[in-house]
PDB file of C-alpha atoms in Angstrom:
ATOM      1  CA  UNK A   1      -0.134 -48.215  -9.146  1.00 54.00           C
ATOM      2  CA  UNK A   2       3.240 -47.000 -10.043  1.00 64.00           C
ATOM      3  CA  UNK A   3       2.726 -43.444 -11.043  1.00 64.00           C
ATOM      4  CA  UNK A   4      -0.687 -42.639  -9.785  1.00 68.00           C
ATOM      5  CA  UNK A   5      -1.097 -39.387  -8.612  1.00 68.00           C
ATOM      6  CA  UNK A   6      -2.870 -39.275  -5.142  1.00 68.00           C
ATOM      7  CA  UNK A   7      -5.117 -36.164  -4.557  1.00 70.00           C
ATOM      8  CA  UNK A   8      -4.906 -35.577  -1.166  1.00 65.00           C
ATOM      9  CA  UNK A   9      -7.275 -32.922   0.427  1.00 67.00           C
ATOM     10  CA  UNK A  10      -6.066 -29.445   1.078  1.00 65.00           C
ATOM     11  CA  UNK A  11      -4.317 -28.464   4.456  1.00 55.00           C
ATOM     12  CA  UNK A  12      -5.988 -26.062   6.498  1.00 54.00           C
ATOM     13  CA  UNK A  13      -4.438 -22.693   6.575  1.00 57.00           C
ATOM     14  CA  UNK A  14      -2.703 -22.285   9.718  1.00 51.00           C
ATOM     15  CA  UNK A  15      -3.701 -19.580  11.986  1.00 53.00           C
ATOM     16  CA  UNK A  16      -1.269 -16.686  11.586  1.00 72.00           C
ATOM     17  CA  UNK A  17      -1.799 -15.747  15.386  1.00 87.00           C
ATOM     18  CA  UNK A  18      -1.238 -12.095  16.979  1.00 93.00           C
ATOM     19  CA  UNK A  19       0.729  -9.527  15.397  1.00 94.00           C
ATOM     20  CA  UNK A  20       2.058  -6.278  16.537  1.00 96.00           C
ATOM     21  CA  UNK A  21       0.998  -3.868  13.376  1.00 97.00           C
ATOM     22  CA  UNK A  22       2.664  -0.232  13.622  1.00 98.00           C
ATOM     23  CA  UNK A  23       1.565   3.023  12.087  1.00 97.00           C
ATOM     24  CA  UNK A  24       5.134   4.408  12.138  1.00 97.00           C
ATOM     25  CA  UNK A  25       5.606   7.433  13.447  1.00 97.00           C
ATOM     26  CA  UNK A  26       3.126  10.268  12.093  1.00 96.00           C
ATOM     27  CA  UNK A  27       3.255  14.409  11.908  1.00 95.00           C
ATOM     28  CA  UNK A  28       0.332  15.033  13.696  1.00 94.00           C
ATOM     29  CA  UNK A  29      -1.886  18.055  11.567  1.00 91.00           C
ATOM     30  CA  UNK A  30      -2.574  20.775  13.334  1.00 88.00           C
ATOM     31  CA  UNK A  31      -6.281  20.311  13.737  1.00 89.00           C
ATOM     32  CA  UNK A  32      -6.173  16.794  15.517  1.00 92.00           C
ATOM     33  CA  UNK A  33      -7.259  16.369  18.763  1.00 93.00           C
ATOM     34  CA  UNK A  34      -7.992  12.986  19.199  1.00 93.00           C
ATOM     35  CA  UNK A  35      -6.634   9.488  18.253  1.00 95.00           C
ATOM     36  CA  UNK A  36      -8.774   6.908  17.230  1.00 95.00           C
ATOM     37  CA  UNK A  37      -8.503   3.479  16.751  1.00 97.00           C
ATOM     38  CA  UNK A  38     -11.648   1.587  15.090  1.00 96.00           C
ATOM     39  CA  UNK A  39     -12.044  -2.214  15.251  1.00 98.00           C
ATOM     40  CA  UNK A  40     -14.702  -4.631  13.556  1.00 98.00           C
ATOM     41  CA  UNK A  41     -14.777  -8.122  13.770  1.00 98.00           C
ATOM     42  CA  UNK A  42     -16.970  -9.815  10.809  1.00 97.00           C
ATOM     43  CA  UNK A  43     -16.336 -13.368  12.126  1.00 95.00           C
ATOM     44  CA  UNK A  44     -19.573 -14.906  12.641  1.00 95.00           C
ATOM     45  CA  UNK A  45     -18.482 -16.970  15.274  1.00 96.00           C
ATOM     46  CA  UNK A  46     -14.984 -16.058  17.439  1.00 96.00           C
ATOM     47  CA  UNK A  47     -14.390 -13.474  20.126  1.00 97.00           C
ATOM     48  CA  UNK A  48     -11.128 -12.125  19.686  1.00 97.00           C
ATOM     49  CA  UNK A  49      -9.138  -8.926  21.560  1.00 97.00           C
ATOM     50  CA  UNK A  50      -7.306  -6.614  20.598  1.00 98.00           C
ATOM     51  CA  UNK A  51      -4.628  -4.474  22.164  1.00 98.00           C
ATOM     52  CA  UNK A  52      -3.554  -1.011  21.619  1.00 98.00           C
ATOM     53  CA  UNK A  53      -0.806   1.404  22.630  1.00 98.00           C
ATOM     54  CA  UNK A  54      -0.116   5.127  21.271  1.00 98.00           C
ATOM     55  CA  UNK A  55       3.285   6.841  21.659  1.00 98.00           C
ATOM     56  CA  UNK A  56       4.389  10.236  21.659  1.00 98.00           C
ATOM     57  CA  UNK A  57       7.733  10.458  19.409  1.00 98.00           C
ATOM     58  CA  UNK A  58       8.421  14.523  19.563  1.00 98.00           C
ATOM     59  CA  UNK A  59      11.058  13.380  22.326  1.00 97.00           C
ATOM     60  CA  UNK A  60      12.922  11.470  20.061  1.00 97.00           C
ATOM     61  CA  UNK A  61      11.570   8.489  23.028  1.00 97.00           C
ATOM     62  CA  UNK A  62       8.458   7.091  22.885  1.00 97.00           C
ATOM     63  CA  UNK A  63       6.336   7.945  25.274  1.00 98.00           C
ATOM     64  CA  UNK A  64       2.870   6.505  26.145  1.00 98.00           C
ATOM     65  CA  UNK A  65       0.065   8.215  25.341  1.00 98.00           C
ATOM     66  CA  UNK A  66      -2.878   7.597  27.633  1.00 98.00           C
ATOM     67  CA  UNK A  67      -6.077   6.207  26.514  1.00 98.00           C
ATOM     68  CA  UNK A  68      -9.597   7.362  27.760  1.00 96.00           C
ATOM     69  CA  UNK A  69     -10.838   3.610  26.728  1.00 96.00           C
ATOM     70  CA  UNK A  70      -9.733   0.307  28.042  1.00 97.00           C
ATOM     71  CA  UNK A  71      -5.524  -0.973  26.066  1.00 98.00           C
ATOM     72  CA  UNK A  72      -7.254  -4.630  25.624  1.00 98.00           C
ATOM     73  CA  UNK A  73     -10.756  -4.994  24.335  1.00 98.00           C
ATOM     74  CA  UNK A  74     -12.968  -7.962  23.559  1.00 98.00           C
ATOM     75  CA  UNK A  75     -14.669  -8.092  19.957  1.00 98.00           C
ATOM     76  CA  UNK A  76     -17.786 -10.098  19.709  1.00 98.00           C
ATOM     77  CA  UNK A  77     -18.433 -11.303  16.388  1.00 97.00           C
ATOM     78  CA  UNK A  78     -19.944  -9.256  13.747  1.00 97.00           C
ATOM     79  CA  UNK A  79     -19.547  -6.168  16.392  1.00 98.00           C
ATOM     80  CA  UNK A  80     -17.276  -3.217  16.674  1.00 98.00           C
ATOM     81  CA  UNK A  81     -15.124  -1.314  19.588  1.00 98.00           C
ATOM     82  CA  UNK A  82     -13.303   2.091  19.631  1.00 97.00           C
ATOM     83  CA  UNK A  83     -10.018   3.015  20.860  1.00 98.00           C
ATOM     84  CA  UNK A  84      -9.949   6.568  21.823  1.00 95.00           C
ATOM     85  CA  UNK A  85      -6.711   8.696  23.159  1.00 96.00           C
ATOM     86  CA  UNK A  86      -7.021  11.377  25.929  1.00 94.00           C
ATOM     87  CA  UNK A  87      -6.965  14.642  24.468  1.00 94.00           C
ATOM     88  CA  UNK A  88      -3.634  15.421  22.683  1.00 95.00           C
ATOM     89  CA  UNK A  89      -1.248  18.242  24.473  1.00 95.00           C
ATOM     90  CA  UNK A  90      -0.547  21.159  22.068  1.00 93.00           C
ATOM     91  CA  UNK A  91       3.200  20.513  22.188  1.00 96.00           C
ATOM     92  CA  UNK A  92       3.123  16.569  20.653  1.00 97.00           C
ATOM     93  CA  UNK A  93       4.207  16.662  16.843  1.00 97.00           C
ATOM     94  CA  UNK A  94       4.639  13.208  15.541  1.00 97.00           C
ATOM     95  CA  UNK A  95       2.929   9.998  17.273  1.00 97.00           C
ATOM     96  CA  UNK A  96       2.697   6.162  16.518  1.00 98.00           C
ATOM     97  CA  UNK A  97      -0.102   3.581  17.180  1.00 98.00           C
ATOM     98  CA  UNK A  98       0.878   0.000  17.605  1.00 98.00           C
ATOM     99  CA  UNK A  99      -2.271  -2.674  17.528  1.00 98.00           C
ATOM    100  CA  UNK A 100      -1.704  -6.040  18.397  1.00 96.00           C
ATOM    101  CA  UNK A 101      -4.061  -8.198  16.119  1.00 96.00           C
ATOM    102  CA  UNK A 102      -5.247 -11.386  16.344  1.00 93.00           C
ATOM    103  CA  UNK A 103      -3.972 -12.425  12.906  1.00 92.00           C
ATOM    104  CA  UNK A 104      -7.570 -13.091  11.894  1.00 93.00           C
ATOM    105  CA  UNK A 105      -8.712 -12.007   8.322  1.00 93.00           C
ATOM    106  CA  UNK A 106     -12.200 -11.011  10.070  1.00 96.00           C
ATOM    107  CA  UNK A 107     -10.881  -8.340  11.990  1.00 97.00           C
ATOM    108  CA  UNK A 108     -10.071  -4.827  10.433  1.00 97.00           C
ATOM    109  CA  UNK A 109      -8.320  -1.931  11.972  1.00 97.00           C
ATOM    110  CA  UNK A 110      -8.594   1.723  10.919  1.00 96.00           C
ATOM    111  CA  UNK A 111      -6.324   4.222  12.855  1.00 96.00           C
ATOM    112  CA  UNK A 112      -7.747   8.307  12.736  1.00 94.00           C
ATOM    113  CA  UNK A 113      -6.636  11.822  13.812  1.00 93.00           C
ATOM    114  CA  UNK A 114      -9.788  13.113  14.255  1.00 91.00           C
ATOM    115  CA  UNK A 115     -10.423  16.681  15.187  1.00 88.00           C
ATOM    116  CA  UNK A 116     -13.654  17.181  17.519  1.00 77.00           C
ATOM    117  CA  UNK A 117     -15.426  15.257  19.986  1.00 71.00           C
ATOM    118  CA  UNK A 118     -14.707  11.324  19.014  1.00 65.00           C
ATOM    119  CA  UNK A 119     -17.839  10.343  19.773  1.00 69.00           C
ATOM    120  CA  UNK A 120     -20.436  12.955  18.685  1.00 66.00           C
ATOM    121  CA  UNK A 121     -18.772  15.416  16.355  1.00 72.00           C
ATOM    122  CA  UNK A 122     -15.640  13.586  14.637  1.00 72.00           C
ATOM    123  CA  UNK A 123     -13.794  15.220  11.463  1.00 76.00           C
ATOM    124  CA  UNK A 124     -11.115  12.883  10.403  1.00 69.00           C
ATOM    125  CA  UNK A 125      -7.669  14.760   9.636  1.00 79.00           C
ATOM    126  CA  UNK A 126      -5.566  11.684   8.770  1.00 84.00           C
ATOM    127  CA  UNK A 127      -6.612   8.349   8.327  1.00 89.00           C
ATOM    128  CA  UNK A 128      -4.176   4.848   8.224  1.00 92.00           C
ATOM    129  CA  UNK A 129      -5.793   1.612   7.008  1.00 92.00           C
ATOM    130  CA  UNK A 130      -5.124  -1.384   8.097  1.00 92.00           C
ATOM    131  CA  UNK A 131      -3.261  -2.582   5.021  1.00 92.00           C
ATOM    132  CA  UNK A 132      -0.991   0.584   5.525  1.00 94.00           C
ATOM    133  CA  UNK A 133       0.017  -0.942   9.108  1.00 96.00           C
ATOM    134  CA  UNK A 134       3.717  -2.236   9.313  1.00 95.00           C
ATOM    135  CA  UNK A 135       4.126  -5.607  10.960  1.00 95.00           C
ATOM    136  CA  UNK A 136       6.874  -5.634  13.790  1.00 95.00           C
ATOM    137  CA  UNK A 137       8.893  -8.068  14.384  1.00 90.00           C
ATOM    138  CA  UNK A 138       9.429  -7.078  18.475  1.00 81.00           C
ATOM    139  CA  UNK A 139      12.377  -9.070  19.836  1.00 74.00           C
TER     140      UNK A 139
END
């Protein structure tokens, strides 16, 4: 069989695993209050978490940024959580959101400046998208 061509079945793709996905750092407008971080997970059948910090840059430093919800959440599948920051002080200018994803195609993140109440009255000011997250490579 010299010269046969075996089809062999395709590989699997291989699970990408976490990844620590930035915002960079952002000028906060004016009229936000609140940060927001919005997470669905459209995989019928896996769990995954999700992990979230937010830093306050205007020092040059980052500093953290203290969340009224839990850092690490749980995602059921085909459900959603929320990510909300404590109220902003007047005095931060720029800030950055790090996320650290699963790696899993079924989960999207959405980071917001919202101005408002979060929950009940939201106006979005600025808005990232998950494909306009930066992957970082912490070593």
């Amino acid at each position: 069989m010299k010269g046969e061509v075996i089809n062999m079945p395709p590989k699997p793709p291989k699970p990408k695993g976490p990844q620590t996905l930035s915002t960079g750092i952002l000028r906060r407008h004016s009229n936000v209050v609140f940060i927001t971080v919005d997470v669905m997970n459209v995989d019928p059948n896996n769990v995954h978490s999700v992990a979230v910090q937010m830093f306050d840059w205007s020092s040059n430093l980052p500093v953290v940024i203290p969340l009224l919800t839990p850092s690490i959440q749980f995602v059921s599948p085909n459900q959603a959580v929320f990510f909300f920051s404590d109220s902003l002080p007047l005095n931060l200018r720029v800030y950055e959101v790090r996320i650290v994803h699963p790696g899993d195609e079924d989960v999207v993140i959405n980071v917001s400046g919202i101005s408002g109440n979060p929950i009940f009255d939201p106006k979005e000011v600025d808005t990232v998208l998950q494909h306009d997250l930066v992957k970082l490579k912490l070593e």
